[in-house]
Amino acid sequence: KPQLVASNDRFCRFLEEYCPVVTETYYPTIWCWEGRVQTLLRPFITSRPQVQYRNELIKTADGGQISLDWFDNNDSSYYPDPSTRPTVLLLPGLTGTSKESYILHMIHQSETLGYRYCCFSLLFILLLLTPRTYCAANTEDLEAVIHHVHSLYPSAPFMAAGVSMGGMLLLNYLGKTGRHTPLMAAAIFSAGWNVFESVESLEKPLNWLLFNYYLTTCLQSSISRHRQMLEKLFDMDLVMKARTVREFDKQFTSVMFGYRSIDDYYEDASPCRKLKSVGIPVLCLNSVDDVFSPAHAIPVETAKQNANVALVLTSCGGHIGFLEGIWPRKCTYMDRVFKQFVQAMFEHGNKIFSM
């Protein structure tokens, strides 16, 4: 059974009644139960449901450009009025887009519930208009997206869900804004709570070989197309020689956002430092065998100090894995947690503090 950590008894009772999956025994796929295996196989095993997006480009204050992929769900029979149709903002991981299987499954799982979805990818995939990319601690672009979505549908219930780096960014935003956000609740999956511990884990030899080097090359590839613009500000030769995420962040990300050192950036980017300030209901799912977020770095004691926070910790599942069943092509445990929690908040969220 997962471990449910929450200081608020009413929040616990709410989850037990309206999101019972968090109290059910999770049975990982028996032939790939180990965390790294789950992490590696999920993208290849799980299916990719068909989702038709509508793309929107919005301008940022610094002249940059953000790409949003919308699934409007205009055929919704539960919410035929677009102005009041519940909306979920999705934030995929560091190198993820709206085409990731876990994003597609999130939408597919709750499409019949009638909700609308907007996906904001952290990794720029269009022409870079300004020498500025992502940063786990800088929430300006996320704030702009949240304000934009809310301004389009001010009468619609509004939630957000973040996965991995997307979850870290969302937590940092929530820690910064407290209760002053149009979001009514949020779901976080496989977030790295302490960046120092995450990069140390990923630099262990086997983890470096399986994950770290690949992520680093993905990041280098994402900026290599814009080298002519970026080399005016960065030593791009050093950036392209990086062999770990830490080296890349030291030469590129921390410099781009004006940090004095990589340690200053990682301290600012770690959501565990801001968890006490979260002011809306947040459900966070982590597996204790996730090499991207080691078990000892999950802020269990800090979560117990905030009545708005609930942690769900499984013993298996890896990083964005949570595969279950003999042949886990479709629904994962993470998908079920997402669906039940989103539905619980949209349909019964007003009961949290009255139970």
C-alpha positions as YAML, in Angstrom:
chain: A
units: angstrom
residues:
- id: 1
  name: LYS
  ca: [0.00, 0.00, 0.00]
- id: 2
  name: PRO
  ca: [1.20, 3.54, -0.65]
- id: 3
  name: GLN
  ca: [2.10, 5.69, 2.31]
- id: 4
  name: LEU
  ca: [-0.25, 8.66, 2.62]
- id: 5
  name: VAL
  ca: [1.41, 11.58, 4.41]
- id: 6
  name: ALA
  ca: [-0.80, 14.50, 5.39]
- id: 7
  name: SER
  ca: [-1.22, 16.52, 8.57]
- id: 8
  name: ASN
  ca: [-4.79, 17.53, 7.74]
- id: 9
  name: ASP
  ca: [-7.27, 14.81, 8.77]
- id: 10
  name: ARG
  ca: [-10.00, 16.40, 6.65]
- id: 11
  name: PHE
  ca: [-7.76, 16.29, 3.57]
- id: 12
  name: CYS
  ca: [-7.02, 12.62, 4.31]
- id: 13
  name: ARG
  ca: [-10.71, 11.77, 4.67]
- id: 14
  name: PHE
  ca: [-11.44, 13.65, 1.46]
- id: 15
  name: LEU
  ca: [-8.82, 11.63, -0.44]
- id: 16
  name: GLU
  ca: [-9.96, 8.34, 1.06]
- id: 17
  name: GLU
  ca: [-13.54, 9.00, -0.04]
- id: 18
  name: TYR
  ca: [-13.14, 10.71, -3.40]
- id: 19
  name: CYS
  ca: [-9.65, 9.58, -4.48]
- id: 20
  name: PRO
  ca: [-9.52, 6.03, -3.04]
- id: 21
  name: VAL
  ca: [-6.74, 4.92, -5.38]
- id: 22
  name: VAL
  ca: [-4.23, 6.52, -2.98]
- id: 23
  name: THR
  ca: [-5.18, 3.94, -0.33]
- id: 24
  name: GLU
  ca: [-5.28, 0.90, -2.62]
- id: 25
  name: THR
  ca: [-2.42, -1.54, -2.92]
- id: 26
  name: TYR
  ca: [-0.27, -0.77, -5.95]
- id: 27
  name: TYR
  ca: [0.93, -3.91, -7.74]
- id: 28
  name: PRO
  ca: [3.79, -3.03, -10.12]
- id: 29
  name: THR
  ca: [4.24, -5.07, -13.28]
- id: 30
  name: ILE
  ca: [6.03, -8.11, -11.91]
- id: 31
  name: TRP
  ca: [8.56, -8.48, -14.73]
- id: 32
  name: CYS
  ca: [9.73, -4.84, -14.57]
- id: 33
  name: TRP
  ca: [9.20, -3.80, -10.97]
- id: 34
  name: GLU
  ca: [12.68, -2.26, -10.42]
- id: 35
  name: GLY
  ca: [12.61, 1.56, -10.55]
- id: 36
  name: ARG
  ca: [15.16, 2.10, -13.31]
- id: 37
  name: VAL
  ca: [13.55, -0.57, -15.48]
- id: 38
  name: GLN
  ca: [10.13, 1.05, -15.03]
- id: 39
  name: THR
  ca: [11.60, 4.44, -15.91]
- id: 40
  name: LEU
  ca: [13.30, 3.17, -19.06]
- id: 41
  name: LEU
  ca: [10.46, 1.02, -20.37]
- id: 42
  name: ARG
  ca: [7.43, 3.25, -19.80]
- id: 43
  name: PRO
  ca: [7.92, 5.40, -22.93]
- id: 44
  name: PHE
  ca: [8.22, 2.29, -25.09]
- id: 45
  name: ILE
  ca: [5.55, 0.10, -23.51]
- id: 46
  name: THR
  ca: [2.65, 2.46, -22.95]
- id: 47
  name: SER
  ca: [0.36, 3.28, -25.85]
- id: 48
  name: ARG
  ca: [-0.10, 6.76, -27.30]
- id: 49
  name: PRO
  ca: [-3.78, 7.69, -27.46]
- id: 50
  name: GLN
  ca: [-4.79, 10.00, -30.27]
- id: 51
  name: VAL
  ca: [-5.30, 13.58, -29.09]
- id: 52
  name: GLN
  ca: [-5.99, 16.43, -31.52]
- id: 53
  name: TYR
  ca: [-4.46, 19.67, -30.28]
- id: 54
  name: ARG
  ca: [-5.04, 23.29, -31.17]
- id: 55
  name: ASN
  ca: [-1.83, 25.30, -30.96]
- id: 56
  name: GLU
  ca: [-1.64, 28.83, -29.63]
- id: 57
  name: LEU
  ca: [1.40, 31.13, -29.49]
- id: 58
  name: ILE
  ca: [1.54, 33.85, -26.87]
- id: 59
  name: LYS
  ca: [4.11, 36.59, -26.41]
- id: 60
  name: THR
  ca: [6.04, 37.12, -23.18]
- id: 61
  name: ALA
  ca: [7.03, 40.45, -21.63]
- id: 62
  name: ASP
  ca: [10.64, 40.09, -22.79]
- id: 63
  name: GLY
  ca: [9.63, 39.49, -26.42]
- id: 64
  name: GLY
  ca: [9.82, 35.72, -26.23]
- id: 65
  name: GLN
  ca: [7.24, 33.22, -27.38]
- id: 66
  name: ILE
  ca: [5.37, 30.44, -25.56]
- id: 67
  name: SER
  ca: [3.65, 27.57, -27.32]
- id: 68
  name: LEU
  ca: [0.47, 26.13, -25.82]
- id: 69
  name: ASP
  ca: [-1.29, 22.99, -27.04]
- id: 70
  name: TRP
  ca: [-5.02, 22.95, -26.29]
- id: 71
  name: PHE
  ca: [-7.43, 20.05, -26.14]
- id: 72
  name: ASP
  ca: [-10.71, 21.97, -25.97]
- id: 73
  name: ASN
  ca: [-13.01, 18.94, -25.60]
- id: 74
  name: ASN
  ca: [-15.79, 20.78, -27.41]
- id: 75
  name: ASP
  ca: [-17.83, 17.57, -27.56]
- id: 76
  name: SER
  ca: [-18.16, 17.60, -23.78]
- id: 77
  name: SER
  ca: [-21.69, 16.66, -22.79]
- id: 78
  name: TYR
  ca: [-21.10, 17.41, -19.09]
- id: 79
  name: TYR
  ca: [-19.80, 20.93, -19.73]
- id: 80
  name: PRO
  ca: [-21.20, 22.17, -23.08]
- id: 81
  name: ASP
  ca: [-20.56, 25.81, -22.12]
- id: 82
  name: PRO
  ca: [-16.85, 26.54, -22.80]
- id: 83
  name: SER
  ca: [-16.84, 29.46, -20.36]
- id: 84
  name: THR
  ca: [-17.43, 27.17, -17.37]
- id: 85
  name: ARG
  ca: [-15.72, 24.00, -18.59]
- id: 86
  name: PRO
  ca: [-13.12, 22.89, -15.99]
- id: 87
  name: THR
  ca: [-9.58, 23.45, -17.23]
- id: 88
  name: VAL
  ca: [-6.36, 21.59, -16.41]
- id: 89
  name: LEU
  ca: [-2.94, 23.05, -17.21]
- id: 90
  name: LEU
  ca: [-0.39, 20.28, -17.86]
- id: 91
  name: LEU
  ca: [3.37, 20.74, -17.43]
- id: 92
  name: PRO
  ca: [5.46, 17.84, -18.81]
- id: 93
  name: GLY
  ca: [9.01, 17.05, -17.80]
- id: 94
  name: LEU
  ca: [12.26, 18.72, -18.80]
- id: 95
  name: THR
  ca: [12.50, 17.33, -22.32]
- id: 96
  name: GLY
  ca: [8.81, 16.49, -22.66]
- id: 97
  name: THR
  ca: [6.08, 17.89, -24.90]
- id: 98
  name: SER
  ca: [2.34, 17.46, -25.32]
- id: 99
  name: LYS
  ca: [3.11, 14.28, -27.31]
- id: 100
  name: GLU
  ca: [4.52, 12.40, -24.31]
- id: 101
  name: SER
  ca: [2.60, 9.20, -23.58]
- id: 102
  name: TYR
  ca: [1.93, 10.21, -19.97]
- id: 103
  name: ILE
  ca: [0.41, 13.54, -21.10]
- id: 104
  name: LEU
  ca: [-1.72, 11.79, -23.72]
- id: 105
  name: HIS
  ca: [-2.92, 9.26, -21.14]
- id: 106
  name: MET
  ca: [-3.79, 11.99, -18.64]
- id: 107
  name: ILE
  ca: [-6.03, 13.59, -21.23]
- id: 108
  name: HIS
  ca: [-7.43, 10.32, -22.52]
- id: 109
  name: GLN
  ca: [-8.24, 9.01, -19.04]
- id: 110
  name: SER
  ca: [-10.46, 11.95, -18.15]
- id: 111
  name: GLU
  ca: [-11.63, 13.06, -21.60]
- id: 112
  name: THR
  ca: [-15.04, 11.52, -20.91]
- id: 113
  name: LEU
  ca: [-15.36, 13.67, -17.79]
- id: 114
  name: GLY
  ca: [-15.59, 16.68, -20.07]
- id: 115
  name: TYR
  ca: [-12.57, 18.70, -19.01]
- id: 116
  name: ARG
  ca: [-10.43, 21.02, -21.14]
- id: 117
  name: TYR
  ca: [-6.63, 20.74, -21.21]
- id: 118
  name: CYS
  ca: [-3.78, 23.11, -21.97]
- id: 119
  name: CYS
  ca: [-0.21, 21.80, -22.23]
- id: 120
  name: PHE
  ca: [2.76, 24.11, -21.61]
- id: 121
  name: SER
  ca: [6.10, 22.51, -22.54]
- id: 122
  name: LEU
  ca: [9.18, 23.74, -20.69]
- id: 123
  name: LEU
  ca: [11.58, 22.95, -23.50]
- id: 124
  name: PHE
  ca: [11.23, 25.46, -26.32]
- id: 125
  name: ILE
  ca: [10.55, 23.65, -29.59]
- id: 126
  name: LEU
  ca: [10.01, 26.64, -31.84]
- id: 127
  name: LEU
  ca: [12.39, 29.33, -33.03]
- id: 128
  name: LEU
  ca: [14.04, 30.93, -30.03]
- id: 129
  name: LEU
  ca: [13.26, 34.64, -30.25]
- id: 130
  name: THR
  ca: [15.26, 35.76, -27.21]
- id: 131
  name: PRO
  ca: [18.38, 34.30, -25.50]
- id: 132
  name: ARG
  ca: [16.29, 32.85, -22.66]
- id: 133
  name: THR
  ca: [15.14, 29.29, -22.09]
- id: 134
  name: TYR
  ca: [13.83, 27.39, -19.05]
- id: 135
  name: CYS
  ca: [14.79, 27.53, -15.40]
- id: 136
  name: ALA
  ca: [13.31, 25.38, -12.63]
- id: 137
  name: ALA
  ca: [13.35, 28.34, -10.22]
- id: 138
  name: ASN
  ca: [12.10, 31.05, -12.55]
- id: 139
  name: THR
  ca: [8.30, 30.99, -12.71]
- id: 140
  name: GLU
  ca: [7.71, 34.08, -14.88]
- id: 141
  name: ASP
  ca: [6.65, 32.14, -17.99]
- id: 142
  name: LEU
  ca: [4.42, 29.83, -15.95]
- id: 143
  name: GLU
  ca: [2.81, 32.84, -14.26]
- id: 144
  name: ALA
  ca: [2.17, 34.36, -17.70]
- id: 145
  name: VAL
  ca: [0.55, 31.12, -18.91]
- id: 146
  name: ILE
  ca: [-1.64, 30.77, -15.82]
- id: 147
  name: HIS
  ca: [-2.76, 34.40, -16.10]
- id: 148
  name: HIS
  ca: [-3.47, 33.93, -19.82]
- id: 149
  name: VAL
  ca: [-5.54, 30.77, -19.37]
- id: 150
  name: HIS
  ca: [-7.47, 32.25, -16.46]
- id: 151
  name: SER
  ca: [-8.18, 35.45, -18.40]
- id: 152
  name: LEU
  ca: [-9.66, 33.40, -21.25]
- id: 153
  name: TYR
  ca: [-11.97, 31.42, -18.96]
- id: 154
  name: PRO
  ca: [-12.32, 33.36, -15.66]
- id: 155
  name: SER
  ca: [-15.49, 31.45, -14.68]
- id: 156
  name: ALA
  ca: [-14.03, 27.98, -15.27]
- id: 157
  name: PRO
  ca: [-12.63, 25.90, -12.38]
- id: 158
  name: PHE
  ca: [-8.87, 25.77, -12.94]
- id: 159
  name: MET
  ca: [-6.26, 23.20, -11.84]
- id: 160
  name: ALA
  ca: [-2.70, 22.32, -12.83]
- id: 161
  name: ALA
  ca: [-0.64, 19.12, -12.95]
- id: 162
  name: GLY
  ca: [3.13, 18.96, -13.27]
- id: 163
  name: VAL
  ca: [5.36, 15.98, -14.04]
- id: 164
  name: SER
  ca: [9.04, 15.75, -13.06]
- id: 165
  name: MET
  ca: [10.63, 19.15, -13.87]
- id: 166
  name: GLY
  ca: [7.14, 20.47, -14.64]
- id: 167
  name: GLY
  ca: [6.13, 19.47, -11.12]
- id: 168
  name: MET
  ca: [9.16, 21.22, -9.64]
- id: 169
  name: LEU
  ca: [8.35, 24.42, -11.49]
- id: 170
  name: LEU
  ca: [4.70, 24.24, -10.42]
- id: 171
  name: LEU
  ca: [5.68, 23.69, -6.77]
- id: 172
  name: ASN
  ca: [8.07, 26.63, -6.88]
- id: 173
  name: TYR
  ca: [5.28, 28.78, -8.31]
- id: 174
  name: LEU
  ca: [2.83, 27.66, -5.62]
- id: 175
  name: GLY
  ca: [5.39, 28.29, -2.91]
- id: 176
  name: LYS
  ca: [5.89, 31.79, -4.25]
- id: 177
  name: THR
  ca: [2.21, 32.71, -4.67]
- id: 178
  name: GLY
  ca: [0.66, 30.95, -1.67]
- id: 179
  name: ARG
  ca: [-3.10, 31.44, -1.83]
- id: 180
  name: HIS
  ca: [-2.84, 34.21, -4.42]
- id: 181
  name: THR
  ca: [-3.35, 32.04, -7.50]
- id: 182
  name: PRO
  ca: [-6.35, 31.32, -9.73]
- id: 183
  name: LEU
  ca: [-5.56, 27.60, -9.38]
- id: 184
  name: MET
  ca: [-7.90, 25.74, -7.02]
- id: 185
  name: ALA
  ca: [-5.57, 22.73, -6.61]
- id: 186
  name: ALA
  ca: [-2.58, 20.96, -8.16]
- id: 187
  name: ALA
  ca: [-1.22, 17.45, -8.71]
- id: 188
  name: ILE
  ca: [2.52, 16.75, -8.77]
- id: 189
  name: PHE
  ca: [4.12, 13.57, -10.13]
- id: 190
  name: SER
  ca: [7.74, 12.38, -9.69]
- id: 191
  name: ALA
  ca: [9.08, 15.81, -8.73]
- id: 192
  name: GLY
  ca: [12.73, 16.18, -7.76]
- id: 193
  name: TRP
  ca: [12.44, 17.73, -4.30]
- id: 194
  name: ASN
  ca: [16.08, 18.52, -3.62]
- id: 195
  name: VAL
  ca: [18.12, 19.26, -6.74]
- id: 196
  name: PHE
  ca: [21.47, 18.62, -5.00]
- id: 197
  name: GLU
  ca: [20.36, 15.10, -4.06]
- id: 198
  name: SER
  ca: [18.83, 14.50, -7.49]
- id: 199
  name: VAL
  ca: [21.99, 15.35, -9.45]
- id: 200
  name: GLU
  ca: [24.15, 13.39, -7.01]
- id: 201
  name: SER
  ca: [21.96, 10.32, -7.53]
- id: 202
  name: LEU
  ca: [22.04, 10.77, -11.31]
- id: 203
  name: GLU
  ca: [25.83, 11.00, -11.29]
- id: 204
  name: LYS
  ca: [26.29, 7.50, -9.91]
- id: 205
  name: PRO
  ca: [27.93, 5.43, -12.68]
- id: 206
  name: LEU
  ca: [24.95, 3.30, -13.75]
- id: 207
  name: ASN
  ca: [22.47, 6.17, -13.45]
- id: 208
  name: TRP
  ca: [24.78, 8.43, -15.45]
- id: 209
  name: LEU
  ca: [24.97, 5.82, -18.19]
- id: 210
  name: LEU
  ca: [21.22, 5.18, -18.27]
- id: 211
  name: PHE
  ca: [19.83, 8.69, -17.75]
- id: 212
  name: ASN
  ca: [22.21, 11.56, -17.11]
- id: 213
  name: TYR
  ca: [24.19, 11.48, -20.33]
- id: 214
  name: TYR
  ca: [21.04, 11.18, -22.43]
- id: 215
  name: LEU
  ca: [19.37, 14.14, -20.71]
- id: 216
  name: THR
  ca: [22.51, 16.22, -21.14]
- id: 217
  name: THR
  ca: [22.70, 15.53, -24.87]
- id: 218
  name: CYS
  ca: [18.99, 16.38, -25.21]
- id: 219
  name: LEU
  ca: [19.59, 19.74, -23.56]
- id: 220
  name: GLN
  ca: [22.61, 20.42, -25.76]
- id: 221
  name: SER
  ca: [20.65, 19.48, -28.85]
- id: 222
  name: SER
  ca: [17.84, 21.85, -27.88]
- id: 223
  name: ILE
  ca: [20.16, 24.87, -27.82]
- id: 224
  name: SER
  ca: [22.53, 23.91, -30.64]
- id: 225
  name: ARG
  ca: [20.04, 25.22, -33.22]
- id: 226
  name: HIS
  ca: [20.30, 28.65, -31.62]
- id: 227
  name: ARG
  ca: [24.06, 28.70, -31.14]
- id: 228
  name: GLN
  ca: [24.57, 31.85, -33.19]
- id: 229
  name: MET
  ca: [22.30, 33.82, -30.85]
- id: 230
  name: LEU
  ca: [23.52, 32.24, -27.63]
- id: 231
  name: GLU
  ca: [27.28, 32.32, -28.21]
- id: 232
  name: LYS
  ca: [27.23, 36.08, -27.71]
- id: 233
  name: LEU
  ca: [26.40, 35.46, -24.04]
- id: 234
  name: PHE
  ca: [27.82, 32.02, -23.25]
- id: 235
  name: ASP
  ca: [30.95, 29.98, -23.79]
- id: 236
  name: MET
  ca: [29.14, 27.55, -26.03]
- id: 237
  name: ASP
  ca: [32.20, 25.34, -26.45]
- id: 238
  name: LEU
  ca: [32.12, 24.62, -22.71]
- id: 239
  name: VAL
  ca: [28.36, 24.15, -22.76]
- id: 240
  name: MET
  ca: [28.58, 21.60, -25.56]
- id: 241
  name: LYS
  ca: [31.35, 19.72, -23.73]
- id: 242
  name: ALA
  ca: [29.17, 19.11, -20.69]
- id: 243
  name: ARG
  ca: [28.72, 15.43, -19.86]
- id: 244
  name: THR
  ca: [26.30, 15.79, -16.95]
- id: 245
  name: VAL
  ca: [23.20, 17.86, -16.24]
- id: 246
  name: ARG
  ca: [25.14, 19.58, -13.43]
- id: 247
  name: GLU
  ca: [27.90, 20.65, -15.85]
- id: 248
  name: PHE
  ca: [25.30, 21.92, -18.33]
- id: 249
  name: ASP
  ca: [23.52, 23.91, -15.63]
- id: 250
  name: LYS
  ca: [26.81, 25.32, -14.36]
- id: 251
  name: GLN
  ca: [27.89, 26.59, -17.78]
- id: 252
  name: PHE
  ca: [24.47, 27.54, -19.16]
- id: 253
  name: THR
  ca: [21.32, 27.63, -17.01]
- id: 254
  name: SER
  ca: [22.76, 29.25, -13.87]
- id: 255
  name: VAL
  ca: [24.59, 31.83, -16.00]
- id: 256
  name: MET
  ca: [21.51, 32.62, -18.09]
- id: 257
  name: PHE
  ca: [19.43, 33.46, -15.04]
- id: 258
  name: GLY
  ca: [22.10, 35.43, -13.21]
- id: 259
  name: TYR
  ca: [23.02, 33.10, -10.36]
- id: 260
  name: ARG
  ca: [26.41, 33.58, -8.73]
- id: 261
  name: SER
  ca: [27.01, 29.84, -8.69]
- id: 262
  name: ILE
  ca: [25.45, 26.52, -9.55]
- id: 263
  name: ASP
  ca: [24.81, 25.97, -5.83]
- id: 264
  name: ASP
  ca: [22.77, 29.18, -5.63]
- id: 265
  name: TYR
  ca: [20.68, 28.04, -8.58]
- id: 266
  name: TYR
  ca: [20.09, 24.53, -7.21]
- id: 267
  name: GLU
  ca: [19.14, 25.88, -3.79]
- id: 268
  name: ASP
  ca: [16.61, 28.25, -5.37]
- id: 269
  name: ALA
  ca: [15.26, 25.52, -7.66]
- id: 270
  name: SER
  ca: [14.62, 22.92, -4.90]
- id: 271
  name: PRO
  ca: [10.86, 22.79, -4.15]
- id: 272
  name: CYS
  ca: [11.45, 21.37, -0.66]
- id: 273
  name: ARG
  ca: [12.43, 24.88, 0.43]
- id: 274
  name: LYS
  ca: [9.05, 26.34, -0.58]
- id: 275
  name: LEU
  ca: [6.65, 23.58, 0.43]
- id: 276
  name: LYS
  ca: [5.65, 25.32, 3.68]
- id: 277
  name: SER
  ca: [4.24, 28.27, 1.71]
- id: 278
  name: VAL
  ca: [1.90, 26.30, -0.60]
- id: 279
  name: GLY
  ca: [-1.60, 27.71, -0.05]
- id: 280
  name: ILE
  ca: [-3.91, 25.42, -2.09]
- id: 281
  name: PRO
  ca: [-4.58, 21.65, -1.92]
- id: 282
  name: VAL
  ca: [-1.72, 19.74, -3.55]
- id: 283
  name: LEU
  ca: [-1.33, 15.99, -4.02]
- id: 284
  name: CYS
  ca: [2.22, 14.76, -4.71]
- id: 285
  name: LEU
  ca: [2.99, 11.24, -5.94]
- id: 286
  name: ASN
  ca: [6.54, 9.87, -5.66]
- id: 287
  name: SER
  ca: [8.10, 6.42, -5.73]
- id: 288
  name: VAL
  ca: [10.83, 5.80, -3.19]
- id: 289
  name: ASP
  ca: [12.89, 3.92, -5.82]
- id: 290
  name: ASP
  ca: [13.02, 6.95, -8.16]
- id: 291
  name: VAL
  ca: [16.69, 7.72, -8.93]
- id: 292
  name: PHE
  ca: [15.69, 11.24, -10.01]
- id: 293
  name: SER
  ca: [14.28, 11.94, -6.54]
- id: 294
  name: PRO
  ca: [15.91, 9.77, -3.85]
- id: 295
  name: ALA
  ca: [13.70, 8.66, -0.98]
- id: 296
  name: HIS
  ca: [15.77, 10.42, 1.70]
- id: 297
  name: ALA
  ca: [15.26, 13.75, -0.10]
- id: 298
  name: ILE
  ca: [11.43, 13.61, -0.05]
- id: 299
  name: PRO
  ca: [10.35, 16.28, 2.47]
- id: 300
  name: VAL
  ca: [8.04, 14.14, 4.58]
- id: 301
  name: GLU
  ca: [8.43, 16.18, 7.78]
- id: 302
  name: THR
  ca: [7.96, 19.48, 5.95]
- id: 303
  name: ALA
  ca: [4.80, 18.17, 4.29]
- id: 304
  name: LYS
  ca: [3.40, 17.35, 7.73]
- id: 305
  name: GLN
  ca: [3.68, 21.05, 8.60]
- id: 306
  name: ASN
  ca: [1.36, 22.22, 5.80]
- id: 307
  name: ALA
  ca: [-2.33, 21.28, 5.94]
- id: 308
  name: ASN
  ca: [-2.65, 21.85, 2.18]
- id: 309
  name: VAL
  ca: [-0.14, 19.15, 1.21]
- id: 310
  name: ALA
  ca: [-0.56, 15.38, 0.87]
- id: 311
  name: LEU
  ca: [2.22, 13.03, -0.21]
- id: 312
  name: VAL
  ca: [1.53, 9.60, -1.71]
- id: 313
  name: LEU
  ca: [4.65, 7.42, -1.61]
- id: 314
  name: THR
  ca: [4.87, 4.04, -3.32]
- id: 315
  name: SER
  ca: [7.65, 1.51, -2.78]
- id: 316
  name: CYS
  ca: [7.98, 0.87, -6.52]
- id: 317
  name: GLY
  ca: [7.27, 2.80, -9.69]
- id: 318
  name: GLY
  ca: [10.49, 4.55, -10.69]
- id: 319
  name: HIS
  ca: [10.40, 7.95, -12.36]
- id: 320
  name: ILE
  ca: [7.09, 8.57, -14.17]
- id: 321
  name: GLY
  ca: [6.73, 4.80, -14.37]
- id: 322
  name: PHE
  ca: [4.08, 3.31, -12.07]
- id: 323
  name: LEU
  ca: [3.42, 0.49, -14.56]
- id: 324
  name: GLU
  ca: [0.88, -2.11, -13.45]
- id: 325
  name: GLY
  ca: [-0.66, -5.25, -14.91]
- id: 326
  name: ILE
  ca: [0.98, -8.05, -16.87]
- id: 327
  name: TRP
  ca: [1.20, -6.01, -20.08]
- id: 328
  name: PRO
  ca: [1.02, -2.32, -19.07]
- id: 329
  name: ARG
  ca: [0.05, -0.77, -22.38]
- id: 330
  name: LYS
  ca: [-2.71, 1.48, -21.15]
- id: 331
  name: CYS
  ca: [-3.51, 2.87, -17.73]
- id: 332
  name: THR
  ca: [-0.79, 3.28, -15.08]
- id: 333
  name: TYR
  ca: [-1.17, 3.87, -11.37]
- id: 334
  name: MET
  ca: [-0.13, 7.50, -11.96]
- id: 335
  name: ASP
  ca: [-2.89, 7.94, -14.54]
- id: 336
  name: ARG
  ca: [-5.48, 6.66, -12.08]
- id: 337
  name: VAL
  ca: [-4.28, 8.97, -9.32]
- id: 338
  name: PHE
  ca: [-4.46, 11.90, -11.71]
- id: 339
  name: LYS
  ca: [-7.96, 11.10, -12.93]
- id: 340
  name: GLN
  ca: [-9.44, 10.52, -9.50]
- id: 341
  name: PHE
  ca: [-7.82, 13.56, -7.90]
- id: 342
  name: VAL
  ca: [-8.81, 15.95, -10.70]
- id: 343
  name: GLN
  ca: [-12.37, 14.66, -10.66]
- id: 344
  name: ALA
  ca: [-12.49, 14.83, -6.87]
- id: 345
  name: MET
  ca: [-11.37, 18.46, -6.82]
- id: 346
  name: PHE
  ca: [-13.60, 19.66, -9.65]
- id: 347
  name: GLU
  ca: [-16.70, 17.89, -8.38]
- id: 348
  name: HIS
  ca: [-16.21, 17.80, -4.59]
- id: 349
  name: GLY
  ca: [-13.38, 20.22, -3.82]
- id: 350
  name: ASN
  ca: [-15.59, 22.45, -1.70]
- id: 351
  name: LYS
  ca: [-15.98, 19.58, 0.79]
- id: 352
  name: ILE
  ca: [-12.30, 19.37, 1.78]
- id: 353
  name: PHE
  ca: [-12.58, 21.81, 4.63]
- id: 354
  name: SER
  ca: [-16.06, 20.76, 5.75]
- id: 355
  name: MET
  ca: [-15.50, 17.03, 6.25]
...
